[in-house]
Amino acid sequence: MSQLLHNVNQRTQMAGENRLELLLFRLQNGQIYGINVFKVKKIIACPPLTQLPYHHPHVVGVANTMDGPLPILDMLSAIQSGKVTEPRKQQVIVCEYNRRMQGFLVQSIDSIINLQWSDILLPPKGIGHRHYLTSVTRYNDRLVEIVDVEKVISEVTPSAMQMNAQLNDDFESLKTAQVPRKLLVVDDSVVARNQIKRCLEEVELESVLLKDGLQAYEHLTQLASEGKDVNQEYLMMISDIEMPEMDGYTLTRKVKADARLAPLHILLHTSLSGVFNKSMVARVGADNFIAKFDANELAQAVLDHFRLRSTQG
């Protein structure tokens, strides 16, 4: 398995090229699932687990690792497809999401595949709102389901949504500023979109929510084709990086390459944290980058740009 992930850190040249690599894995229900390789730190056999009192039912235990205590989530239970019967016979995918390390219990690792983001599609309509998918794809005539890990994690350890009172006061002091109070929010996770929406509503800002980079790019170019100034329509755009059809890096690069759209301030807001992503901000032309999800940090980033716009007139 170490060979499977060998040189993962050297795969970063795909970023910004609308490509990704998925680590495919199986659960006991037989279905194949995928997770972005960039989020995977390592893969280990399930270690001895310590049970904690009053733990969430999706958490099978905590492992004592060299990196410290690691919560282990039963992915099968989390997506409501059953429950692992023998955890010690499973594999653990150790990942970093939203500034936290988690282990996801899976039955087996399948392979790593290289895809275009355009090959990653939104879940089919008609499957309801209780599903745990951000997207799907096909590989060798097999359906691969890409789990909304942010939704899983938010149900186990919800992010703090309470905003600092001082931030509310700061926004209130700018209430009469003659700048747009609407933001374009682009994210394939319904949980992430709603988190951002609630954060903006708390400071009386409006949001337009879109599910992927292609939708956002088509929306912005349509506004420009109608003769509208997108920088006057929107205060800024907050975009995820990992999205079906068109990723956030590609979206940013295309927006900044279009003179009609280039003035729009772009904040990349992603669970893909780390130095690598900060370097990509400059490479694709984004204006700012923060890791998900901290309501105060997000609000502060919006406030900083709000203040800048208000001084520019």
Short mmCIF file of C-alpha atoms in Angstrom, two decimals:
data_model
loop_
_atom_site.label_atom_id
_atom_site.label_comp_id
_atom_site.label_asym_id
_atom_site.label_seq_id
_atom_site.Cartn_x
_atom_site.Cartn_y
_atom_site.Cartn_z
CA MET A 1 0.00 0.00 0.00
CA SER A 2 2.93 2.35 0.65
CA GLN A 3 3.88 1.80 -3.00
CA LEU A 4 0.34 2.74 -4.07
CA LEU A 5 0.72 6.17 -2.45
CA HIS A 6 4.40 6.55 -3.33
CA ASN A 7 5.13 9.93 -4.91
CA VAL A 8 1.65 11.30 -4.15
CA ASN A 9 3.34 14.56 -3.22
CA GLN A 10 4.86 14.69 -6.69
CA ARG A 11 1.46 14.57 -8.38
CA THR A 12 0.77 18.25 -7.76
CA GLN A 13 1.45 19.23 -11.36
CA MET A 14 -2.15 18.22 -12.12
CA ALA A 15 -3.52 21.00 -9.96
CA GLY A 16 -4.81 23.83 -12.07
CA GLU A 17 -5.10 21.53 -15.08
CA ASN A 18 -8.67 20.45 -14.21
CA ARG A 19 -7.46 16.96 -13.33
CA LEU A 20 -7.50 14.89 -10.16
CA GLU A 21 -6.54 11.49 -8.88
CA LEU A 22 -9.01 9.41 -6.93
CA LEU A 23 -8.14 6.73 -4.43
CA LEU A 24 -10.77 4.06 -4.94
CA PHE A 25 -11.91 1.93 -2.02
CA ARG A 26 -14.63 -0.56 -1.20
CA LEU A 27 -16.96 -0.93 1.74
CA GLN A 28 -18.70 -4.07 2.96
CA ASN A 29 -21.73 -3.17 0.85
CA GLY A 30 -19.66 -3.95 -2.25
CA GLN A 31 -19.88 -0.44 -3.77
CA ILE A 32 -16.77 1.40 -4.99
CA TYR A 33 -16.13 4.88 -3.59
CA GLY A 34 -13.52 7.53 -4.30
CA ILE A 35 -11.58 10.17 -2.39
CA ASN A 36 -9.14 12.78 -3.70
CA VAL A 37 -5.56 11.57 -3.29
CA PHE A 38 -4.47 15.02 -2.11
CA LYS A 39 -6.49 14.54 1.08
CA VAL A 40 -4.92 11.18 1.89
CA LYS A 41 -2.01 11.22 4.34
CA LYS A 42 -1.50 7.48 4.62
CA ILE A 43 -3.23 4.11 4.67
CA ILE A 44 -2.84 1.75 7.63
CA ALA A 45 -4.28 -1.48 8.94
CA CYS A 46 -6.85 -0.74 11.62
CA PRO A 47 -4.89 -0.38 14.89
CA PRO A 48 -6.17 -1.22 18.38
CA LEU A 49 -9.05 1.11 19.25
CA THR A 50 -10.04 2.74 22.50
CA GLN A 51 -13.75 3.24 23.10
CA LEU A 52 -14.77 6.62 24.49
CA PRO A 53 -17.90 7.19 26.56
CA TYR A 54 -20.80 8.94 24.82
CA HIS A 55 -19.08 8.70 21.44
CA HIS A 56 -20.94 9.34 18.21
CA PRO A 57 -22.33 6.09 16.71
CA HIS A 58 -20.25 6.56 13.54
CA VAL A 59 -17.02 6.64 15.57
CA VAL A 60 -15.73 3.11 16.17
CA GLY A 61 -12.95 4.29 18.47
CA VAL A 62 -9.77 6.33 18.85
CA ALA A 63 -6.37 5.02 17.77
CA ASN A 64 -3.16 6.00 19.54
CA THR A 65 -0.81 6.88 16.67
CA MET A 66 2.59 8.54 16.34
CA ASP A 67 0.71 11.69 15.27
CA GLY A 68 -1.47 11.61 18.37
CA PRO A 69 -5.02 10.38 19.02
CA LEU A 70 -6.84 9.65 15.77
CA PRO A 71 -10.64 9.28 15.67
CA ILE A 72 -11.70 6.40 13.42
CA LEU A 73 -15.04 6.78 11.62
CA ASP A 74 -16.96 3.84 10.19
CA MET A 75 -17.64 5.06 6.65
CA LEU A 76 -20.22 2.32 6.09
CA SER A 77 -22.24 3.48 9.09
CA ALA A 78 -21.78 7.16 8.23
CA ILE A 79 -23.41 6.83 4.82
CA GLN A 80 -26.24 4.77 6.34
CA SER A 81 -25.48 1.56 4.49
CA GLY A 82 -24.82 -0.73 7.46
CA LYS A 83 -22.15 -1.20 10.11
CA VAL A 84 -18.71 -2.80 10.08
CA THR A 85 -18.74 -6.03 12.09
CA GLU A 86 -14.98 -6.61 12.52
CA PRO A 87 -13.13 -3.27 12.52
CA ARG A 88 -9.66 -4.79 13.11
CA LYS A 89 -9.91 -6.58 9.74
CA GLN A 90 -10.46 -3.27 7.91
CA GLN A 91 -8.13 -0.67 6.41
CA VAL A 92 -7.97 2.93 7.61
CA ILE A 93 -7.56 5.86 5.21
CA VAL A 94 -6.00 8.69 7.22
CA CYS A 95 -7.03 12.07 5.81
CA GLU A 96 -6.96 15.74 6.62
CA TYR A 97 -10.28 17.52 6.19
CA ASN A 98 -11.11 20.99 7.41
CA ARG A 99 -7.93 21.26 9.49
CA ARG A 100 -8.59 17.97 11.27
CA MET A 101 -7.08 14.51 10.96
CA GLN A 102 -9.55 11.63 10.70
CA GLY A 103 -9.34 7.96 9.91
CA PHE A 104 -12.00 6.36 7.71
CA LEU A 105 -12.60 2.66 8.14
CA VAL A 106 -12.96 0.87 4.78
CA GLN A 107 -12.94 -2.77 3.73
CA SER A 108 -10.23 -2.59 1.08
CA ILE A 109 -8.25 -0.28 -1.19
CA ASP A 110 -8.81 -0.75 -4.91
CA SER A 111 -6.55 1.53 -6.96
CA ILE A 112 -5.68 5.12 -7.88
CA ILE A 113 -7.15 6.55 -11.07
CA ASN A 114 -6.38 9.74 -12.98
CA LEU A 115 -9.37 11.67 -14.32
CA GLN A 116 -10.45 14.99 -15.76
CA TRP A 117 -12.72 16.97 -13.45
CA SER A 118 -15.09 17.08 -16.42
CA ASP A 119 -15.49 13.31 -15.92
CA ILE A 120 -16.83 13.95 -12.41
CA LEU A 121 -20.58 14.57 -12.50
CA LEU A 122 -23.15 15.78 -10.02
CA PRO A 123 -25.30 13.03 -8.50
CA PRO A 124 -28.32 12.14 -10.65
CA LYS A 125 -31.53 13.99 -9.90
CA GLY A 126 -34.27 12.09 -8.16
CA ILE A 127 -32.16 10.42 -5.46
CA GLY A 128 -33.48 12.75 -2.76
CA HIS A 129 -31.69 14.98 -0.27
CA ARG A 130 -30.52 12.38 2.25
CA HIS A 131 -27.69 10.99 0.15
CA TYR A 132 -24.00 11.41 1.02
CA LEU A 133 -22.59 12.03 -2.45
CA THR A 134 -20.97 15.12 -3.90
CA SER A 135 -20.50 13.50 -7.29
CA VAL A 136 -20.19 10.30 -9.30
CA THR A 137 -18.04 9.02 -12.14
CA ARG A 138 -17.47 5.85 -14.11
CA TYR A 139 -14.27 3.86 -14.42
CA ASN A 140 -13.97 0.63 -16.42
CA ASP A 141 -17.78 0.51 -16.65
CA ARG A 142 -18.06 0.72 -12.86
CA LEU A 143 -19.94 3.43 -11.01
CA VAL A 144 -17.74 5.26 -8.53
CA GLU A 145 -19.48 7.25 -5.80
CA ILE A 146 -17.59 10.20 -4.31
CA VAL A 147 -18.72 10.72 -0.74
CA ASP A 148 -19.55 14.14 0.70
CA VAL A 149 -17.01 13.75 3.50
CA GLU A 150 -17.75 17.25 4.77
CA LYS A 151 -21.33 16.19 5.41
CA VAL A 152 -20.17 13.07 7.24
CA ILE A 153 -17.76 15.03 9.41
CA SER A 154 -20.26 17.80 10.13
CA GLU A 155 -22.66 15.23 11.56
CA VAL A 156 -19.99 13.79 13.85
CA THR A 157 -18.20 17.00 14.87
CA PRO A 158 -20.17 20.07 13.74
CA SER A 159 -18.17 23.21 13.02
CA ALA A 160 -18.64 26.14 15.36
CA MET A 161 -20.89 28.67 13.65
CA GLN A 162 -20.92 31.37 16.34
CA MET A 163 -19.31 34.54 15.06
CA ASN A 164 -17.27 36.97 17.13
CA ALA A 165 -19.46 39.89 18.27
CA GLN A 166 -16.78 42.38 17.19
CA LEU A 167 -17.08 41.16 13.60
CA ASN A 168 -20.79 41.83 13.64
CA ASP A 169 -20.11 45.34 14.92
CA ASP A 170 -17.49 45.91 12.21
CA PHE A 171 -19.91 44.90 9.47
CA GLU A 172 -22.61 47.08 11.02
CA SER A 173 -20.29 50.09 10.84
CA LEU A 174 -20.01 49.54 7.07
CA LYS A 175 -23.72 49.10 6.50
CA THR A 176 -24.06 52.29 4.46
CA ALA A 177 -20.99 51.65 2.29
CA GLN A 178 -21.80 51.86 -1.42
CA VAL A 179 -20.49 48.45 -2.38
CA PRO A 180 -22.28 45.25 -3.48
CA ARG A 181 -23.68 43.18 -0.63
CA LYS A 182 -24.07 40.01 -2.67
CA LEU A 183 -21.46 37.23 -2.94
CA LEU A 184 -21.18 34.33 -5.36
CA VAL A 185 -20.60 31.06 -3.46
CA VAL A 186 -19.43 28.00 -5.42
CA ASP A 187 -19.15 24.60 -3.70
CA ASP A 188 -20.29 21.08 -4.54
CA SER A 189 -21.02 20.22 -0.89
CA VAL A 190 -24.47 21.23 0.29
CA VAL A 191 -23.12 21.37 3.85
CA ALA A 192 -20.36 23.80 2.87
CA ARG A 193 -22.74 26.00 0.85
CA ASN A 194 -25.14 26.25 3.77
CA GLN A 195 -22.33 26.98 6.24
CA ILE A 196 -21.16 29.90 4.14
CA LYS A 197 -24.72 31.11 3.53
CA ARG A 198 -25.49 31.18 7.27
CA CYS A 199 -22.21 32.96 7.99
CA LEU A 200 -23.01 35.68 5.43
CA GLU A 201 -26.62 36.02 6.55
CA GLU A 202 -25.43 36.74 10.09
CA VAL A 203 -23.77 39.91 8.82
CA GLU A 204 -26.66 40.72 6.47
CA LEU A 205 -24.94 39.77 3.24
CA GLU A 206 -26.69 37.95 0.41
CA SER A 207 -25.33 34.87 -1.33
CA VAL A 208 -25.95 33.23 -4.69
CA LEU A 209 -25.17 29.52 -4.41
CA LEU A 210 -23.84 27.39 -7.27
CA LYS A 211 -22.70 23.75 -7.28
CA ASP A 212 -19.62 23.68 -9.50
CA GLY A 213 -17.05 25.75 -11.33
CA LEU A 214 -18.62 25.34 -14.75
CA GLN A 215 -21.96 26.72 -13.51
CA ALA A 216 -20.13 29.67 -11.97
CA TYR A 217 -18.10 30.41 -15.09
CA GLU A 218 -21.16 30.23 -17.34
CA HIS A 219 -23.11 32.44 -14.91
CA LEU A 220 -20.40 35.10 -14.86
CA THR A 221 -19.86 35.11 -18.62
CA GLN A 222 -23.61 35.36 -19.16
CA LEU A 223 -23.75 38.45 -16.94
CA ALA A 224 -20.84 39.95 -18.86
CA SER A 225 -22.51 39.16 -22.20
CA GLU A 226 -25.56 41.06 -20.97
CA GLY A 227 -23.35 44.11 -20.44
CA LYS A 228 -23.28 43.84 -16.65
CA ASP A 229 -20.20 44.58 -14.56
CA VAL A 230 -19.70 41.43 -12.46
CA ASN A 231 -17.59 43.41 -10.00
CA GLN A 232 -20.63 45.58 -9.33
CA GLU A 233 -22.97 42.59 -9.20
CA TYR A 234 -20.86 40.79 -6.59
CA LEU A 235 -18.66 41.87 -3.72
CA MET A 236 -16.53 38.76 -4.34
CA MET A 237 -16.62 35.08 -5.20
CA ILE A 238 -15.97 32.35 -2.62
CA SER A 239 -15.06 29.11 -4.36
CA ASP A 240 -14.20 25.57 -3.35
CA ILE A 241 -11.32 23.88 -5.18
CA GLU A 242 -12.62 20.32 -5.59
CA MET A 243 -15.72 20.44 -7.78
CA PRO A 244 -17.20 18.39 -10.62
CA GLU A 245 -17.12 19.66 -14.21
CA MET A 246 -14.55 22.41 -13.46
CA ASP A 247 -12.37 22.74 -10.37
CA GLY A 248 -11.76 25.97 -8.47
CA TYR A 249 -8.23 26.42 -9.80
CA THR A 250 -9.43 26.22 -13.40
CA LEU A 251 -12.41 28.47 -12.65
CA THR A 252 -10.07 31.08 -11.14
CA ARG A 253 -7.63 30.95 -14.03
CA LYS A 254 -10.42 31.34 -16.62
CA VAL A 255 -12.05 34.22 -14.74
CA LYS A 256 -8.77 36.08 -14.37
CA ALA A 257 -7.98 35.54 -18.06
CA ASP A 258 -11.23 37.27 -19.11
CA ALA A 259 -10.85 41.06 -18.95
CA ARG A 260 -14.59 41.44 -18.27
CA LEU A 261 -14.39 39.19 -15.19
CA ALA A 262 -10.81 39.70 -13.95
CA PRO A 263 -11.56 42.47 -11.39
CA LEU A 264 -13.78 40.09 -9.38
CA HIS A 265 -12.10 39.23 -6.07
CA ILE A 266 -11.75 35.45 -5.67
CA LEU A 267 -11.35 33.72 -2.31
CA LEU A 268 -10.52 30.01 -2.54
CA HIS A 269 -12.09 28.26 0.45
CA THR A 270 -11.25 24.59 0.68
CA SER A 271 -10.71 21.55 2.88
CA LEU A 272 -7.47 21.02 0.92
CA SER A 273 -5.27 22.90 3.36
CA GLY A 274 -1.50 23.20 3.28
CA VAL A 275 1.44 25.11 1.84
CA PHE A 276 0.89 23.61 -1.62
CA ASN A 277 -2.54 25.22 -1.95
CA LYS A 278 -1.25 28.61 -0.85
CA SER A 279 1.34 28.49 -3.61
CA MET A 280 -1.37 27.63 -6.11
CA VAL A 281 -3.26 30.82 -5.20
CA ALA A 282 -0.56 32.91 -6.88
CA ARG A 283 -0.17 30.45 -9.72
CA VAL A 284 -3.81 30.63 -10.84
CA GLY A 285 -4.35 34.28 -9.89
CA ALA A 286 -6.69 33.95 -6.90
CA ASP A 287 -6.75 36.86 -4.47
CA ASN A 288 -6.91 34.93 -1.20
CA PHE A 289 -7.05 31.44 0.29
CA ILE A 290 -8.35 30.07 3.59
CA ALA A 291 -8.94 26.53 4.80
CA LYS A 292 -12.43 25.38 5.78
CA PHE A 293 -14.29 25.96 8.03
CA ASP A 294 -13.95 28.73 10.57
CA ALA A 295 -16.83 31.21 10.62
CA ASN A 296 -14.71 33.99 12.12
CA GLU A 297 -11.84 33.54 9.66
CA LEU A 298 -14.21 33.47 6.70
CA ALA A 299 -16.07 36.56 7.95
CA GLN A 300 -12.78 38.38 8.54
CA ALA A 301 -11.65 37.65 4.96
CA VAL A 302 -14.95 39.02 3.63
CA LEU A 303 -14.75 42.04 5.96
CA ASP A 304 -11.20 42.87 4.83
CA HIS A 305 -12.29 42.99 1.20
CA PHE A 306 -15.49 44.84 2.10
CA ARG A 307 -13.41 47.55 3.76
CA LEU A 308 -11.09 47.75 0.75
CA ARG A 309 -14.00 48.13 -1.63
CA SER A 310 -15.59 50.81 0.56
CA THR A 311 -12.40 52.92 0.46
CA GLN A 312 -12.15 52.61 -3.32
CA GLY A 313 -15.52 54.26 -3.82
#
